Tab-separated table of C-alpha atoms in Angstrom:
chain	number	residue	atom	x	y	z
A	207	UNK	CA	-31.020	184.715	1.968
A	208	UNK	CA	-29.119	181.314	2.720
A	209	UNK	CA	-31.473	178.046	1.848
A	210	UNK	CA	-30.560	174.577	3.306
A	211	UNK	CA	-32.966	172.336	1.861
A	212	UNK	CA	-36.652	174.683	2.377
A	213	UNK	CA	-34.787	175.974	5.252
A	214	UNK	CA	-34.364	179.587	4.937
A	215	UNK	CA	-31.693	181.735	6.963
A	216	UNK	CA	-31.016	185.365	6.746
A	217	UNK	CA	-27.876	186.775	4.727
A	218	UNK	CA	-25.152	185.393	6.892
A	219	UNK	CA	-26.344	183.686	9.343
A	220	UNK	CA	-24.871	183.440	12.794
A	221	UNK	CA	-24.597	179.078	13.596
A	222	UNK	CA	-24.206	177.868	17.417
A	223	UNK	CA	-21.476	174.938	16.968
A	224	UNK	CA	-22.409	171.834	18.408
A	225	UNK	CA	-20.376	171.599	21.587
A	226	UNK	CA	-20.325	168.303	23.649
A	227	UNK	CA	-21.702	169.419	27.364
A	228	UNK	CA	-22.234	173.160	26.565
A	229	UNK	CA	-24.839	172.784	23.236
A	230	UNK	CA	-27.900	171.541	25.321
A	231	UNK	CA	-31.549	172.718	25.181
A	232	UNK	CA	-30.836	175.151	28.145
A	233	UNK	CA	-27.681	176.657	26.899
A	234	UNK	CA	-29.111	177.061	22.563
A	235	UNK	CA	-32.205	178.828	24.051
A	236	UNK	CA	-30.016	181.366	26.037
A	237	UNK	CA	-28.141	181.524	22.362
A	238	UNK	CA	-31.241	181.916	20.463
A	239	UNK	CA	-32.431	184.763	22.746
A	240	UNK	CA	-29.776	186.507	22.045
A	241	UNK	CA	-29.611	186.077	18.114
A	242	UNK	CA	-28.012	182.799	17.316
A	243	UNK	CA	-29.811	182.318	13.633
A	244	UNK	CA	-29.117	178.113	13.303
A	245	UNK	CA	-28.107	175.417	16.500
A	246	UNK	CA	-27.575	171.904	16.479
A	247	UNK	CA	-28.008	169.144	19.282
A	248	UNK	CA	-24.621	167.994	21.186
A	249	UNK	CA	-23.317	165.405	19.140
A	250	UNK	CA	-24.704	161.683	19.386
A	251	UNK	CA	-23.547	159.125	18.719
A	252	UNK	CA	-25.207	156.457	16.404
A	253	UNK	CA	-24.405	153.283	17.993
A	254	UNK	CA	-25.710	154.641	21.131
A	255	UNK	CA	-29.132	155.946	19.562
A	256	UNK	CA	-29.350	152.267	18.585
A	257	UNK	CA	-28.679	151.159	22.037
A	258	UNK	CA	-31.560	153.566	23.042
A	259	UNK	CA	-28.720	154.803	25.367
A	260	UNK	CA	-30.365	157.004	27.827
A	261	UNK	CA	-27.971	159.945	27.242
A	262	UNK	CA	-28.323	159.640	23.438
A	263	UNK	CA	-31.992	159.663	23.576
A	264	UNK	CA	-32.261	162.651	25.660
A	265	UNK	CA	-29.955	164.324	23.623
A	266	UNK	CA	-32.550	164.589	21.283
A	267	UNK	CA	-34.997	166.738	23.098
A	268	UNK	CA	-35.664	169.890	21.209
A	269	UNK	CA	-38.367	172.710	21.384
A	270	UNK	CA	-40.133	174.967	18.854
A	271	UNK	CA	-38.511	177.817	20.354
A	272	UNK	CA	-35.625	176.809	19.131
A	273	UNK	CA	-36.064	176.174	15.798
A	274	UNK	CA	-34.581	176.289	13.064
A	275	UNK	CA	-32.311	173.369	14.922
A	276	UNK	CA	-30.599	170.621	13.700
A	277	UNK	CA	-29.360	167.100	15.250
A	278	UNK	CA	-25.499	166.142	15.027
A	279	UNK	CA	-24.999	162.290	14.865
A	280	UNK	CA	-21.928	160.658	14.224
A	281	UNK	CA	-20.517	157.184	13.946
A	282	UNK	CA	-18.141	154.918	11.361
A	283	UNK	CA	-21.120	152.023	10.356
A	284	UNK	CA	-23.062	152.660	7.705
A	285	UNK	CA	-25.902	150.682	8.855
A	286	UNK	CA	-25.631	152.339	12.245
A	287	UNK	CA	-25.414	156.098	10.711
A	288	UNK	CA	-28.547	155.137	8.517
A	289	UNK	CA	-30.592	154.034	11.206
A	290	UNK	CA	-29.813	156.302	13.560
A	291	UNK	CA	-30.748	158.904	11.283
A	292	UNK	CA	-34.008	156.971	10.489
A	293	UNK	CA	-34.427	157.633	14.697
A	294	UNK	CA	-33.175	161.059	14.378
A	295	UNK	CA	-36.379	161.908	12.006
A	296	UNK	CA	-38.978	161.042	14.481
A	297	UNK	CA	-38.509	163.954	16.597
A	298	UNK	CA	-39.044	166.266	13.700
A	299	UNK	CA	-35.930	168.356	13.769
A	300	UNK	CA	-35.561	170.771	10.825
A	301	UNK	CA	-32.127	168.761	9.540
A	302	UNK	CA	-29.482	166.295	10.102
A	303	UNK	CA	-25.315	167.359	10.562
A	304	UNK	CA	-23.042	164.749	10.391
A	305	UNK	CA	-20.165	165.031	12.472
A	306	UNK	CA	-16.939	164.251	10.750
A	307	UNK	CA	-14.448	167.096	12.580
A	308	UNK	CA	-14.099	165.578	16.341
A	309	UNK	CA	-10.772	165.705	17.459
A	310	UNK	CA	-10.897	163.635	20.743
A	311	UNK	CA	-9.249	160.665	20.830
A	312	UNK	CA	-12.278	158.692	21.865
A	313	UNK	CA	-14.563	159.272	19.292
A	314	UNK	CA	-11.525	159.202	16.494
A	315	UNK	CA	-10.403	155.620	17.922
A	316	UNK	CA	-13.999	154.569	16.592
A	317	UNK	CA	-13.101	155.663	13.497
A	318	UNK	CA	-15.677	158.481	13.750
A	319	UNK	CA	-15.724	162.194	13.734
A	320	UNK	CA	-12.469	163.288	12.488
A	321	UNK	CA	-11.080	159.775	12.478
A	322	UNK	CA	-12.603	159.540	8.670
A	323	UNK	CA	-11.189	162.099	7.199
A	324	UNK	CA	-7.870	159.038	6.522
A	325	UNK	CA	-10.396	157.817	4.411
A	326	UNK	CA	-12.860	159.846	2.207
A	327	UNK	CA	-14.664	157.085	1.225
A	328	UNK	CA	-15.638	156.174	4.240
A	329	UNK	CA	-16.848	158.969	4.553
A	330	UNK	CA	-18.859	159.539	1.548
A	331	UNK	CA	-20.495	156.101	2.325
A	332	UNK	CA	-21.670	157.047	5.623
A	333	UNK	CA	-22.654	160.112	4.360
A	334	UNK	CA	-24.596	158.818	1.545
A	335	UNK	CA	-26.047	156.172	3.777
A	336	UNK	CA	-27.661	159.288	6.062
A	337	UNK	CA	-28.797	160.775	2.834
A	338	UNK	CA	-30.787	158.407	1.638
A	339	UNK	CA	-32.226	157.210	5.095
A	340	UNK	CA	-34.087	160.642	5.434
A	341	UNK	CA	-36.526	162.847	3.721
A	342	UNK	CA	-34.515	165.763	6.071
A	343	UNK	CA	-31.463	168.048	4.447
A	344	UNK	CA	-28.098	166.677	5.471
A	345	UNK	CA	-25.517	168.868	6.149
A	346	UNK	CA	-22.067	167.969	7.437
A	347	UNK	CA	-19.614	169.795	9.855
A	348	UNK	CA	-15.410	168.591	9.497
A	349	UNK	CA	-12.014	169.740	9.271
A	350	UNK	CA	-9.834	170.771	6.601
A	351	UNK	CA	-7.888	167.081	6.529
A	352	UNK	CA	-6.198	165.187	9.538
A	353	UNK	CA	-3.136	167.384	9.350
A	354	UNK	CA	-1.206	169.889	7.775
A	355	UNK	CA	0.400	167.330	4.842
A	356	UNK	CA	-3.194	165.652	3.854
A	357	UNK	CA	-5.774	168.343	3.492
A	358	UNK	CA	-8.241	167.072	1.503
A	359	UNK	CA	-11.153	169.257	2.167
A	360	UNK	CA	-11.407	170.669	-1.643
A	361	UNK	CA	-12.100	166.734	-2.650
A	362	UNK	CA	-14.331	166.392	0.567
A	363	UNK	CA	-16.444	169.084	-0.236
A	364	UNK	CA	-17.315	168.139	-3.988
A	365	UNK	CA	-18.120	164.530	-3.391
A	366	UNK	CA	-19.975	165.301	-0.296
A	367	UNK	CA	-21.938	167.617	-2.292
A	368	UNK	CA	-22.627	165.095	-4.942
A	369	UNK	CA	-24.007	162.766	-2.953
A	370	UNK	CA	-26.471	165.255	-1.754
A	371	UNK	CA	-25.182	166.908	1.406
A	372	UNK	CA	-27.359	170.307	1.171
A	373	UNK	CA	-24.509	172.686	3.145
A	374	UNK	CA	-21.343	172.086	4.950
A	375	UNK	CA	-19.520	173.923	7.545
A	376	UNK	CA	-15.802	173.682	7.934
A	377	UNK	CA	-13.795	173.896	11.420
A	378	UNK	CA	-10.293	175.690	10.063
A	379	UNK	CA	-7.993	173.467	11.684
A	380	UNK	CA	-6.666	169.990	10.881
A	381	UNK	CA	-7.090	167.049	13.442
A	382	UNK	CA	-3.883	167.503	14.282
A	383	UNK	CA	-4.028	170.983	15.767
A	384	UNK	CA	-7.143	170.052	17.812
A	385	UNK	CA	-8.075	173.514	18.701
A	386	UNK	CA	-4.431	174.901	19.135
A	387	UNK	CA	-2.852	177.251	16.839
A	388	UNK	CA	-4.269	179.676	14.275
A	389	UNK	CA	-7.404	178.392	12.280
A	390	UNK	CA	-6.466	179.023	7.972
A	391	UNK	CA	-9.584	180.403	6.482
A	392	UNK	CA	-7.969	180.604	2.854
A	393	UNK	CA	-8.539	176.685	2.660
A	394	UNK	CA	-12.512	177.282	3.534
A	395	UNK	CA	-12.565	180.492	0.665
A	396	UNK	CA	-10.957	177.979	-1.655
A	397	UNK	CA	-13.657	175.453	-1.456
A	398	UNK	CA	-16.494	178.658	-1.426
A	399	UNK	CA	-14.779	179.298	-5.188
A	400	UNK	CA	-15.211	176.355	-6.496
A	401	UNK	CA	-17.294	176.629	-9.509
A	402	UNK	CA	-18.470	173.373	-8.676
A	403	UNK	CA	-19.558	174.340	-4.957
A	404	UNK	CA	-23.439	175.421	-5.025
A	405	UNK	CA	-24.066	174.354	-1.462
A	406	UNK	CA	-23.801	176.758	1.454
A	407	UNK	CA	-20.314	177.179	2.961
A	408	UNK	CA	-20.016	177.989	6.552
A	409	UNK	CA	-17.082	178.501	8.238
A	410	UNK	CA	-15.575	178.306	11.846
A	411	UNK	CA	-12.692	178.595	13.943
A	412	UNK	CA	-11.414	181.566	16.009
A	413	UNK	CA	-14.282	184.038	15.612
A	414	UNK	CA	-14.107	185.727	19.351
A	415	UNK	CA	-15.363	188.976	18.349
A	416	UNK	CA	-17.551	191.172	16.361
A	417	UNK	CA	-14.620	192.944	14.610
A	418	UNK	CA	-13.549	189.671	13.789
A	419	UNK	CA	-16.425	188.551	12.443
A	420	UNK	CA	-16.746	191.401	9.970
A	421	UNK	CA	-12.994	191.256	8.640
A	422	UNK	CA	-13.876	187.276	8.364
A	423	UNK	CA	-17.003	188.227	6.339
A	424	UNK	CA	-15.211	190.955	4.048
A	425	UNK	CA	-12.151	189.012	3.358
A	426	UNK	CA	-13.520	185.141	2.797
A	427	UNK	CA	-16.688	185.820	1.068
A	428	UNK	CA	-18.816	182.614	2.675
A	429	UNK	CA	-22.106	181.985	3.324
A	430	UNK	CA	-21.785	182.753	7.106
A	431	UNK	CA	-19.775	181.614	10.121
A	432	UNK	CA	-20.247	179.090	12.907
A	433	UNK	CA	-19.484	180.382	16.737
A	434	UNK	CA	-18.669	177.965	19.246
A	435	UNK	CA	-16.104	178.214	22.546
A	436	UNK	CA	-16.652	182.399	22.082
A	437	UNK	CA	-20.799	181.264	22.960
A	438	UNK	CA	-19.545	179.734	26.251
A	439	UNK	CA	-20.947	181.954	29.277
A	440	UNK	CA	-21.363	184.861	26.590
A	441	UNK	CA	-24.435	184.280	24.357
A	442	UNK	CA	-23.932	187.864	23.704
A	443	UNK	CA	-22.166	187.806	21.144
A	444	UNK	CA	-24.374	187.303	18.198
A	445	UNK	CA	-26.505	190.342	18.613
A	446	UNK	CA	-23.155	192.175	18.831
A	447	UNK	CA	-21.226	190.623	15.669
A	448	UNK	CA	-25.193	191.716	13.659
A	449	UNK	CA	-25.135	194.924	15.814
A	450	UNK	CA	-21.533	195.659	14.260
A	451	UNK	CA	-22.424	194.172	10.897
A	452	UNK	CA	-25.392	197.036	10.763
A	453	UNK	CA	-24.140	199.906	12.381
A	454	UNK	CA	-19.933	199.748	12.430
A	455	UNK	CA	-20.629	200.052	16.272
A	456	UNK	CA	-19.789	198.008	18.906
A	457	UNK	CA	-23.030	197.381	21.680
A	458	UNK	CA	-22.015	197.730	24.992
A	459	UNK	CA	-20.695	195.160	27.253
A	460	UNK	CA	-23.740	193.202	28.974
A	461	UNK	CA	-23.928	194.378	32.723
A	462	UNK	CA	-23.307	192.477	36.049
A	463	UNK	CA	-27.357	192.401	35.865
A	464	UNK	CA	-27.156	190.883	32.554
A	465	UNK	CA	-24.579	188.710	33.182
A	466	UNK	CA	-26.843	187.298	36.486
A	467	UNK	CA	-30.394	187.607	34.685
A	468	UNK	CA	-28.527	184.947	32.088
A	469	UNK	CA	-27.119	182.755	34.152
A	470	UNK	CA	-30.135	182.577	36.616
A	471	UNK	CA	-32.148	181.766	33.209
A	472	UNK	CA	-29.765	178.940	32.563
A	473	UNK	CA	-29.438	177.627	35.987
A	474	UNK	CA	-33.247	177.576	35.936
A	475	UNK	CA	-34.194	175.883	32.564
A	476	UNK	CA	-31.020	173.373	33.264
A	477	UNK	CA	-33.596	172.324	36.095
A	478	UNK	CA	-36.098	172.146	34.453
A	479	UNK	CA	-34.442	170.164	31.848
A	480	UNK	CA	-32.390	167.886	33.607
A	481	UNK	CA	-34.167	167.644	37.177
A	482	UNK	CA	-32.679	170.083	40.355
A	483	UNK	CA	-29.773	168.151	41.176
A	484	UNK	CA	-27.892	167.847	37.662
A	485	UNK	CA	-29.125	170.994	36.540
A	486	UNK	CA	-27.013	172.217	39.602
A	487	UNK	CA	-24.212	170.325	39.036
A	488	UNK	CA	-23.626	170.806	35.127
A	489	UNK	CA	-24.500	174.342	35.416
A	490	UNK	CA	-21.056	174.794	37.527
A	491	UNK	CA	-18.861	174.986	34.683
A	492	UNK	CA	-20.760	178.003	33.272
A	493	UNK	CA	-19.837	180.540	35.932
A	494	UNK	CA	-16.608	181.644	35.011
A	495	UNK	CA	-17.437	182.397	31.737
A	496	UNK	CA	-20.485	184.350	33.002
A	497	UNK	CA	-18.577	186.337	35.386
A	498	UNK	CA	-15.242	186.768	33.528
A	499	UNK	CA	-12.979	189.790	34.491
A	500	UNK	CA	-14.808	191.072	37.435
A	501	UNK	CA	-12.735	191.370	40.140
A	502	UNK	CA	-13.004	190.436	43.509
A	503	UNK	CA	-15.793	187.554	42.453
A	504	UNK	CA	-13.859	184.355	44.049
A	505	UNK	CA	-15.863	184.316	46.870
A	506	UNK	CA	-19.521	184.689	44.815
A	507	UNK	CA	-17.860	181.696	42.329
A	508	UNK	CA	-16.953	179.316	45.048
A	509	UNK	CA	-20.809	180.038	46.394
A	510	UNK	CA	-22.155	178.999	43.480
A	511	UNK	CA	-19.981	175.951	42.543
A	512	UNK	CA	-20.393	174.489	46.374
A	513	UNK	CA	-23.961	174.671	46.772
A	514	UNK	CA	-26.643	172.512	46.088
A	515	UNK	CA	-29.813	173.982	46.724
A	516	UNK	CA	-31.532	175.835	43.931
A	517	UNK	CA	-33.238	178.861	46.497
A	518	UNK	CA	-30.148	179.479	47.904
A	519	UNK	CA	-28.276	180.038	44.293
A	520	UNK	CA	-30.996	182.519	43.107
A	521	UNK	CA	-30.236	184.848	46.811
A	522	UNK	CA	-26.433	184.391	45.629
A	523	UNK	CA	-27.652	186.234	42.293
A	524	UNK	CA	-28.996	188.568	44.392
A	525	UNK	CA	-26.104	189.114	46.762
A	526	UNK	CA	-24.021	189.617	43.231
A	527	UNK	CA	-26.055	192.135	41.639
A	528	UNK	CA	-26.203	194.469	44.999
A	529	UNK	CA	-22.462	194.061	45.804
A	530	UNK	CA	-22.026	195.071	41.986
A	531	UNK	CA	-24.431	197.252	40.810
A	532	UNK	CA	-22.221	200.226	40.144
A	533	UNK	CA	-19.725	198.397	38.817
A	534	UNK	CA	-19.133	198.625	35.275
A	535	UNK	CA	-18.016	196.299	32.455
A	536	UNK	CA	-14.972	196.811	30.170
């Protein structure tokens, strides 16, 4: 059993990463159905929690059925990260992530996300600041340094740690790489055999399959692994990686019907969520993933990324699963 704070997981837990636009109520339910064991909010960022920026706040919505589910803030003010923590509390989530690993330019020009890791005590003061703002476990998600000649994440990890950060799950990449290249999960096992490590150890980067997954587990010895852009349109894939863990087997692939009963569930609760029109809209970026590999689909995709009327997506579900139901998944 893995423990964050009195948060208890099972023996290597599966984490949904917090993905900007993708990791929203809708999209970690669909991921919890299908065996996701620990999922965080979208990112937020402080400043605009303070603003009681419309966005921010909504990004806070949560639901029992969720849990356990943690909120991702981040932000370079320590005032700012305390308070918005402080704000972060009132909806009851089971913990607070920092964000410290965000490559994109806009959040690192703020000197947030991975923008602090030039400066570790920034970062341990904005950490600390969270900490002691909130009866909730902190944990913190970041990358190994901000490129290949500054890693710093052995340092990062024990003073985070002493200044009460309760687990902390590391992206395999520098800022550098942004998400190119291969992730180096000897830097993560590293900081897992520390003697001075006693927190939980997650890490991520790269894990697209269950095979994967298992040689990952086997080889790097943490406490379990966090699965983000392999989620996208394939919530899937944490029953398999347990499935294989368990058995050596791999589950089959998930049907055309699958693949439609999930995306009509998203399409729906993205509705509900976000109101007919923008649950529409945001859904349209899901589809491909959904319907990856099948072939002859254009015409079904451009269906459901032109229209705009919720009745007449659900009959293009059913159009897809009679022009498809003997066809079978690889």
């Amino acid at each position: 059993m893995v423990k964050i704070g009195n948060i208890e997981l099972p023996d290597y837990p599966l984490l949904l990463a917090p993905m900007e636009d993708v990791s929203d109520p809708p999209f970690r339910r669909l991921c919890k159905l299908h065996g996701a064991d620990l999922m965080y909010s979208e990112f937020i960022s402080s400043e605009g929690l303070i603003r009681d920026a419309m966005k921010s706040r909504k990004k806070l919505d949560i639901f029992d059925y969720e849990r356990p589910v943690g909120i991702q803030i981040f932000g370079g003010d320590e005032e700012a990260m305390a308070l918005s923590a402080k704000i972060v509390e009132t909806v009851e989530p089971d913990l607070v992530d920092i964000n410290f690993g965000c490559p994109v330019k806009k959040v690192v020009c703020k000197g947030a996300g991975a923008g602090v890791l030039k400066d570790i005590d920034l970062m341990v003061r904005l950490t600390k600041a969270v900490v002691k703002s909130t009866h909730l476990p902190v944990t913190v998600k970041t990358r190994l340094g901000w490129d290949d000649d500054s890693i710093n994440i052995d340092e990062v990890a024990e003073r985070l740690q002493d200044v009460g950060v309760q687990a902390l799950t590391i992206h395999a990449r520098t800022r550098a790489q942004m998400y190119k290249g291969h992730s180096d999960w000897t830097h993560i096992e590293r900081v897992k055999n520390n003697p001075r490590i006693t927190m939980p150890i997650f890490g991520n980067g790269d894990i697209d399959s269950p095979q994967k997954a298992l040689e990952y587990k086997n080889r790097f010895g943490l406490d379990g692994i966090m699965i983000g852009r392999a989620a996208i349109g394939y919530p899937w894939i944490f029953n398999e990686i347990k499935h294989y863990f368990e058995t050596g087997e791999l589950l089959a692939a998930p049907t055309i019907k699958d693949r439609v009963e999930a995306a009509r569930n998203h399409l729906t609760w993205s509705m509900e969520w976000k109101g007919e029109r923008v649950g529409i809209v945001e859904m349209r970026r899901h589809y491909t993933n959904y319907f990856k590999g099948i072939h002859g689909f254009k015409e079904y995709r451009q269906k459901l990324v032109t229209q705009d009327d919720g009745a007449i997506l659900f009959k293009v579900f059913e159009e897809i699963e009679e022009a498809y139901a003997d066809y079978q998944m690889t």
